[in-house]
Each structure stands twice: as C-alpha cells, then as structure tokens.
C-alpha cells in the first residue's frame, strides 16, 4: 500500500513539475516576443499602411509598447502561479518588510 501511495505522489509531483515548466516556458516566450519583434527591423521598415496619418514604422512600435506591457503582466502572473512560494526580496510571506529594514 505504501508503494502505491509513494508512486502516486511521485507521479503527481512529476506532473506538477512539468506543468510549472510549461508555465515558465509560456511566460518567457511571451517576454521574448516584443524583443524579437522590435529587433527584427525589416518587419516594420516601411511607411505603409498608415494609421491616423502615422507611418507604419511608428504605429507598429507604439502597438508593441502596449503589447509588451500586457505580455509582461501576463508573464508576471504566470511566474507567480508557477512558483507561489517565491516572494519579493526583503519581505516575509505577508508582504511586510523584515524587521529593521526600511519600509
């Protein structure tokens, strides 16, 4: 009976580790997308199509600013979900500063 319980626990932990890894891969991929899109200059080095009089070169970059914020927020939430035990430096699990540290 103990072997069955131990093996089911091991299988469950392995499944959780795989799902945490998948979440991290998704978060890091989302964080890499804006970097690749902005550094791939031939993708947007043109003037057409225009949007509200702005050449494509400019509005494409503005759109990626908004998308970057959304992807960073999603990545942050995904990474918090993958590692719920990780806390901000200098705080205890309740989010309060450690004694003796400035607030």
PDB file of C-alpha atoms in Angstrom:
ATOM      1  CA  UNK A   1       0.000   0.000   0.000  1.00  0.00           C
ATOM      2  CA  UNK A   2       2.831   2.398   0.805  1.00  0.00           C
ATOM      3  CA  UNK A   3       4.464   1.803  -2.586  1.00  0.00           C
ATOM      4  CA  UNK A   4       1.240   2.725  -4.366  1.00  0.00           C
ATOM      5  CA  UNK A   5       0.868   5.915  -2.331  1.00  0.00           C
ATOM      6  CA  UNK A   6       4.520   6.831  -2.790  1.00  0.00           C
ATOM      7  CA  UNK A   7       4.415   6.194  -6.532  1.00  0.00           C
ATOM      8  CA  UNK A   8       1.186   8.184  -6.966  1.00  0.00           C
ATOM      9  CA  UNK A   9       2.757  11.060  -5.025  1.00  0.00           C
ATOM     10  CA  UNK A  10       5.863  10.863  -7.198  1.00  0.00           C
ATOM     11  CA  UNK A  11       3.759  10.819 -10.373  1.00  0.00           C
ATOM     12  CA  UNK A  12       1.714  13.779  -9.126  1.00  0.00           C
ATOM     13  CA  UNK A  13       4.864  15.743  -8.248  1.00  0.00           C
ATOM     14  CA  UNK A  14       6.367  14.967 -11.660  1.00  0.00           C
ATOM     15  CA  UNK A  15       3.177  16.176 -13.345  1.00  0.00           C
ATOM     16  CA  UNK A  16       3.200  19.368 -11.294  1.00  0.00           C
ATOM     17  CA  UNK A  17       6.860  19.964 -12.160  1.00  0.00           C
ATOM     18  CA  UNK A  18       6.060  19.543 -15.863  1.00  0.00           C
ATOM     19  CA  UNK A  19       3.145  21.971 -15.644  1.00  0.00           C
ATOM     20  CA  UNK A  20       5.325  24.514 -13.784  1.00  0.00           C
ATOM     21  CA  UNK A  21       7.941  24.180 -16.504  1.00  0.00           C
ATOM     22  CA  UNK A  22       5.307  24.651 -19.224  1.00  0.00           C
ATOM     23  CA  UNK A  23       4.019  27.773 -17.464  1.00  0.00           C
ATOM     24  CA  UNK A  24       7.550  29.174 -17.234  1.00  0.00           C
ATOM     25  CA  UNK A  25       8.226  28.447 -20.914  1.00  0.00           C
ATOM     26  CA  UNK A  26       4.985  30.222 -21.869  1.00  0.00           C
ATOM     27  CA  UNK A  27       5.861  33.233 -19.694  1.00  0.00           C
ATOM     28  CA  UNK A  28       9.411  33.537 -21.023  1.00  0.00           C
ATOM     29  CA  UNK A  29       8.237  33.131 -24.613  1.00  0.00           C
ATOM     30  CA  UNK A  30       5.743  35.938 -24.077  1.00  0.00           C
ATOM     31  CA  UNK A  31       8.524  38.107 -22.663  1.00  0.00           C
ATOM     32  CA  UNK A  32      10.774  37.369 -25.655  1.00  0.00           C
ATOM     33  CA  UNK A  33       8.169  38.217 -28.309  1.00  0.00           C
ATOM     34  CA  UNK A  34       8.406  42.034 -28.011  1.00  0.00           C
ATOM     35  CA  UNK A  35      12.188  41.873 -28.073  1.00  0.00           C
ATOM     36  CA  UNK A  36      12.225  39.822 -31.265  1.00  0.00           C
ATOM     37  CA  UNK A  37       9.512  41.934 -32.921  1.00  0.00           C
ATOM     38  CA  UNK A  38      11.275  45.234 -32.260  1.00  0.00           C
ATOM     39  CA  UNK A  39      14.763  43.982 -33.128  1.00  0.00           C
ATOM     40  CA  UNK A  40      13.547  42.467 -36.424  1.00  0.00           C
ATOM     41  CA  UNK A  41      13.694  45.798 -38.261  1.00  0.00           C
ATOM     42  CA  UNK A  42      12.867  44.547 -41.811  1.00  0.00           C
ATOM     43  CA  UNK A  43       9.461  43.556 -40.406  1.00  0.00           C
ATOM     44  CA  UNK A  44       8.443  47.199 -39.947  1.00  0.00           C
ATOM     45  CA  UNK A  45      10.899  49.280 -42.004  1.00  0.00           C
ATOM     46  CA  UNK A  46       8.204  50.747 -44.285  1.00  0.00           C
ATOM     47  CA  UNK A  47       5.773  53.632 -44.326  1.00  0.00           C
ATOM     48  CA  UNK A  48       2.545  51.944 -45.403  1.00  0.00           C
ATOM     49  CA  UNK A  49      -0.083  51.203 -44.215  1.00  0.00           C
ATOM     50  CA  UNK A  50      -0.717  54.467 -42.391  1.00  0.00           C
ATOM     51  CA  UNK A  51      -2.885  54.708 -39.288  1.00  0.00           C
ATOM     52  CA  UNK A  52      -4.341  58.112 -38.435  1.00  0.00           C
ATOM     53  CA  UNK A  53      -1.621  59.685 -40.590  1.00  0.00           C
ATOM     54  CA  UNK A  54       1.229  57.855 -38.802  1.00  0.00           C
ATOM     55  CA  UNK A  55       3.570  55.760 -40.938  1.00  0.00           C
ATOM     56  CA  UNK A  56       3.624  52.027 -40.181  1.00  0.00           C
ATOM     57  CA  UNK A  57       7.146  52.350 -38.744  1.00  0.00           C
ATOM     58  CA  UNK A  58       5.860  54.479 -35.848  1.00  0.00           C
ATOM     59  CA  UNK A  59       2.498  52.953 -35.040  1.00  0.00           C
ATOM     60  CA  UNK A  60       3.900  49.417 -35.150  1.00  0.00           C
ATOM     61  CA  UNK A  61       6.311  50.354 -32.379  1.00  0.00           C
ATOM     62  CA  UNK A  62       3.568  52.080 -30.352  1.00  0.00           C
ATOM     63  CA  UNK A  63       1.403  48.954 -30.604  1.00  0.00           C
ATOM     64  CA  UNK A  64       4.314  46.860 -29.312  1.00  0.00           C
ATOM     65  CA  UNK A  65       4.642  49.145 -26.283  1.00  0.00           C
ATOM     66  CA  UNK A  66       1.065  48.293 -25.273  1.00  0.00           C
ATOM     67  CA  UNK A  67       1.512  44.612 -26.144  1.00  0.00           C
ATOM     68  CA  UNK A  68       4.752  44.498 -24.145  1.00  0.00           C
ATOM     69  CA  UNK A  69       3.002  45.791 -21.039  1.00  0.00           C
ATOM     70  CA  UNK A  70       0.245  43.199 -21.435  1.00  0.00           C
ATOM     71  CA  UNK A  71       2.743  40.377 -22.034  1.00  0.00           C
ATOM     72  CA  UNK A  72       4.873  41.426 -19.049  1.00  0.00           C
ATOM     73  CA  UNK A  73       1.817  41.499 -16.790  1.00  0.00           C
ATOM     74  CA  UNK A  74       0.728  38.077 -18.047  1.00  0.00           C
ATOM     75  CA  UNK A  75       4.274  36.729 -17.630  1.00  0.00           C
ATOM     76  CA  UNK A  76       4.447  38.071 -14.084  1.00  0.00           C
ATOM     77  CA  UNK A  77       1.148  36.433 -13.163  1.00  0.00           C
ATOM     78  CA  UNK A  78       2.166  33.152 -14.800  1.00  0.00           C
ATOM     79  CA  UNK A  79       5.501  33.088 -12.982  1.00  0.00           C
ATOM     80  CA  UNK A  80       3.788  33.878  -9.660  1.00  0.00           C
ATOM     81  CA  UNK A  81       1.442  30.979 -10.332  1.00  0.00           C
ATOM     82  CA  UNK A  82       4.314  28.632 -11.204  1.00  0.00           C
ATOM     83  CA  UNK A  83       6.288  29.489  -8.033  1.00  0.00           C
ATOM     84  CA  UNK A  84       3.830  30.661  -5.365  1.00  0.00           C
ATOM     85  CA  UNK A  85       6.476  30.296  -2.636  1.00  0.00           C
ATOM     86  CA  UNK A  86       8.734  32.971  -4.167  1.00  0.00           C
ATOM     87  CA  UNK A  87       8.380  36.388  -2.533  1.00  0.00           C
ATOM     88  CA  UNK A  88       9.790  39.799  -3.262  1.00  0.00           C
ATOM     89  CA  UNK A  89      13.281  40.340  -1.812  1.00  0.00           C
ATOM     90  CA  UNK A  90      13.230  41.819   1.664  1.00  0.00           C
ATOM     91  CA  UNK A  91       9.682  40.776   2.507  1.00  0.00           C
ATOM     92  CA  UNK A  92       8.154  37.994   4.505  1.00  0.00           C
ATOM     93  CA  UNK A  93       5.315  35.890   3.025  1.00  0.00           C
ATOM     94  CA  UNK A  94       2.782  38.509   4.172  1.00  0.00           C
ATOM     95  CA  UNK A  95       4.467  41.164   2.033  1.00  0.00           C
ATOM     96  CA  UNK A  96       5.679  43.166   5.028  1.00  0.00           C
ATOM     97  CA  UNK A  97       9.320  44.333   5.285  1.00  0.00           C
ATOM     98  CA  UNK A  98      11.586  42.371   7.591  1.00  0.00           C
ATOM     99  CA  UNK A  99      12.204  43.995  10.985  1.00  0.00           C
ATOM    100  CA  UNK A 100      14.950  46.586  10.823  1.00  0.00           C
ATOM    101  CA  UNK A 101      14.562  47.221   7.069  1.00  0.00           C
ATOM    102  CA  UNK A 102      13.130  50.462   5.728  1.00  0.00           C
ATOM    103  CA  UNK A 103       9.529  50.256   4.573  1.00  0.00           C
TER     104      UNK A 103
END
